[in-house]
Amino acid sequence: MLELDDPDRRLIHALQALHHYLTRRVAWDAVTRIATAPVLRTYKAATTLRAG
């Protein structure tokens, strides 16, 4: 188990956890944007035609 008594180790552990979270978050955002883009384009086209 990782000993977190040393302040440097605590900082390294915190930075690794933050990096892991941000990496997963960015990847998830990219996947959801790619997946929803065609749906949003279709919705926008449909609402534009109805309004016009």
Coordinates of N, CA and C in Angstrom, one line a residue:
M1 N 0.8 -1.2 0.0 CA 0.0 0.0 0.0 C 0.9 1.2 0.0
L2 N 0.4 2.3 -0.6 CA 1.2 3.5 -0.7 C 1.1 4.3 0.6
E3 N 2.3 4.6 1.1 CA 2.4 5.4 2.4 C 2.2 6.9 2.1
L4 N 1.3 7.5 2.7 CA 1.0 8.9 2.4 C 1.4 9.8 3.5
D5 N 2.4 9.4 4.3 CA 3.0 10.2 5.4 C 3.8 11.3 4.8
D6 N 4.5 11.0 3.8 CA 5.4 12.0 3.2 C 4.6 13.0 2.4
P7 N 4.8 14.3 2.6 CA 4.1 15.3 1.8 C 4.3 15.3 0.3
D8 N 5.5 14.9 -0.1 CA 5.7 14.8 -1.5 C 4.9 13.6 -2.1
R9 N 4.8 12.5 -1.4 CA 4.0 11.4 -1.9 C 2.6 11.8 -2.0
R10 N 2.1 12.5 -1.0 CA 0.7 12.9 -1.0 C 0.4 13.8 -2.2
L11 N 1.3 14.7 -2.5 CA 1.2 15.6 -3.7 C 1.2 14.8 -5.0
I12 N 2.1 13.9 -5.1 CA 2.2 13.1 -6.3 C 0.9 12.2 -6.4
H13 N 0.4 11.7 -5.4 CA -0.8 10.9 -5.4 C -2.0 11.7 -5.8
A14 N -2.1 12.9 -5.3 CA -3.2 13.9 -5.6 C -3.1 14.3 -7.1
L15 N -1.9 14.5 -7.6 CA -1.7 14.9 -9.0 C -2.1 13.7 -9.9
Q16 N -1.7 12.5 -9.5 CA -2.0 11.4 -10.4 C -3.5 11.1 -10.4
A17 N -4.2 11.3 -9.3 CA -5.7 11.2 -9.2 C -6.3 12.2 -10.1
L18 N -5.9 13.4 -10.0 CA -6.4 14.5 -10.8 C -6.2 14.3 -12.3
H19 N -5.1 13.8 -12.6 CA -4.8 13.5 -14.0 C -5.7 12.4 -14.5
H20 N -5.8 11.4 -13.7 CA -6.7 10.2 -14.1 C -8.1 10.7 -14.3
Y21 N -8.6 11.5 -13.4 CA -10.0 12.1 -13.5 C -10.2 12.9 -14.8
L22 N -9.2 13.8 -15.0 CA -9.3 14.7 -16.2 C -9.2 14.0 -17.5
T23 N -8.4 13.0 -17.5 CA -8.2 12.2 -18.7 C -9.5 11.4 -19.1
R24 N -10.1 10.8 -18.1 CA -11.4 10.1 -18.3 C -12.5 11.1 -18.7
R25 N -12.5 12.3 -18.0 CA -13.5 13.3 -18.3 C -13.4 13.8 -19.8
V26 N -12.2 14.1 -20.2 CA -12.0 14.6 -21.6 C -12.4 13.5 -22.6
A27 N -12.0 12.2 -22.3 CA -12.4 11.1 -23.2 C -13.9 11.0 -23.3
W28 N -14.6 11.0 -22.1 CA -16.0 10.8 -22.1 C -16.7 12.0 -22.8
D29 N -16.2 13.2 -22.6 CA -16.8 14.4 -23.4 C -16.7 14.2 -24.9
A30 N -15.5 13.7 -25.3 CA -15.3 13.6 -26.7 C -16.2 12.5 -27.3
V31 N -16.4 11.4 -26.6 CA -17.2 10.3 -27.1 C -18.7 10.8 -27.1
T32 N -19.2 11.5 -26.1 CA -20.6 11.9 -26.1 C -20.8 13.0 -27.2
R33 N -19.8 13.8 -27.4 CA -20.0 14.8 -28.5 C -20.1 14.1 -29.8
I34 N -19.2 13.2 -30.1 CA -19.2 12.5 -31.4 C -20.5 11.7 -31.5
A35 N -21.0 11.1 -30.5 CA -22.2 10.3 -30.5 C -23.5 11.1 -30.7
T36 N -23.5 12.3 -30.1 CA -24.7 13.1 -30.2 C -24.7 14.1 -31.4
A37 N -23.6 14.3 -32.0 CA -23.6 15.3 -33.1 C -24.6 15.0 -34.2
P38 N -24.7 13.8 -34.7 CA -25.7 13.6 -35.8 C -27.2 13.8 -35.3
V39 N -27.4 13.5 -34.1 CA -28.8 13.7 -33.5 C -29.1 15.2 -33.4
L40 N -28.1 16.0 -32.9 CA -28.3 17.4 -32.8 C -28.5 18.0 -34.2
R41 N -27.7 17.6 -35.2 CA -27.8 18.1 -36.6 C -29.2 17.8 -37.1
T42 N -29.7 16.6 -36.9 CA -31.0 16.2 -37.4 C -32.1 17.0 -36.7
Y43 N -32.0 17.2 -35.4 CA -33.0 18.0 -34.6 C -32.9 19.5 -35.1
K44 N -31.8 20.0 -35.3 CA -31.7 21.4 -35.8 C -32.3 21.5 -37.2
A45 N -32.0 20.6 -38.0 CA -32.6 20.6 -39.4 C -34.1 20.5 -39.3
A46 N -34.6 19.7 -38.5 CA -36.1 19.5 -38.4 C -36.8 20.7 -37.8
T47 N -36.2 21.3 -36.8 CA -36.8 22.5 -36.2 C -36.7 23.7 -37.2
T48 N -35.6 23.8 -37.9 CA -35.4 24.9 -38.9 C -36.5 24.8 -40.0
L49 N -36.7 23.6 -40.5 CA -37.7 23.4 -41.5 C -39.1 23.7 -41.0
R50 N -39.4 23.4 -39.8 CA -40.7 23.7 -39.2 C -40.9 25.2 -39.1
A51 N -39.9 25.8 -38.6 CA -40.0 27.3 -38.4 C -40.1 28.0 -39.7
G52 N -39.5 27.5 -40.7 CA -39.5 28.2 -42.0 C -40.8 28.0 -42.8

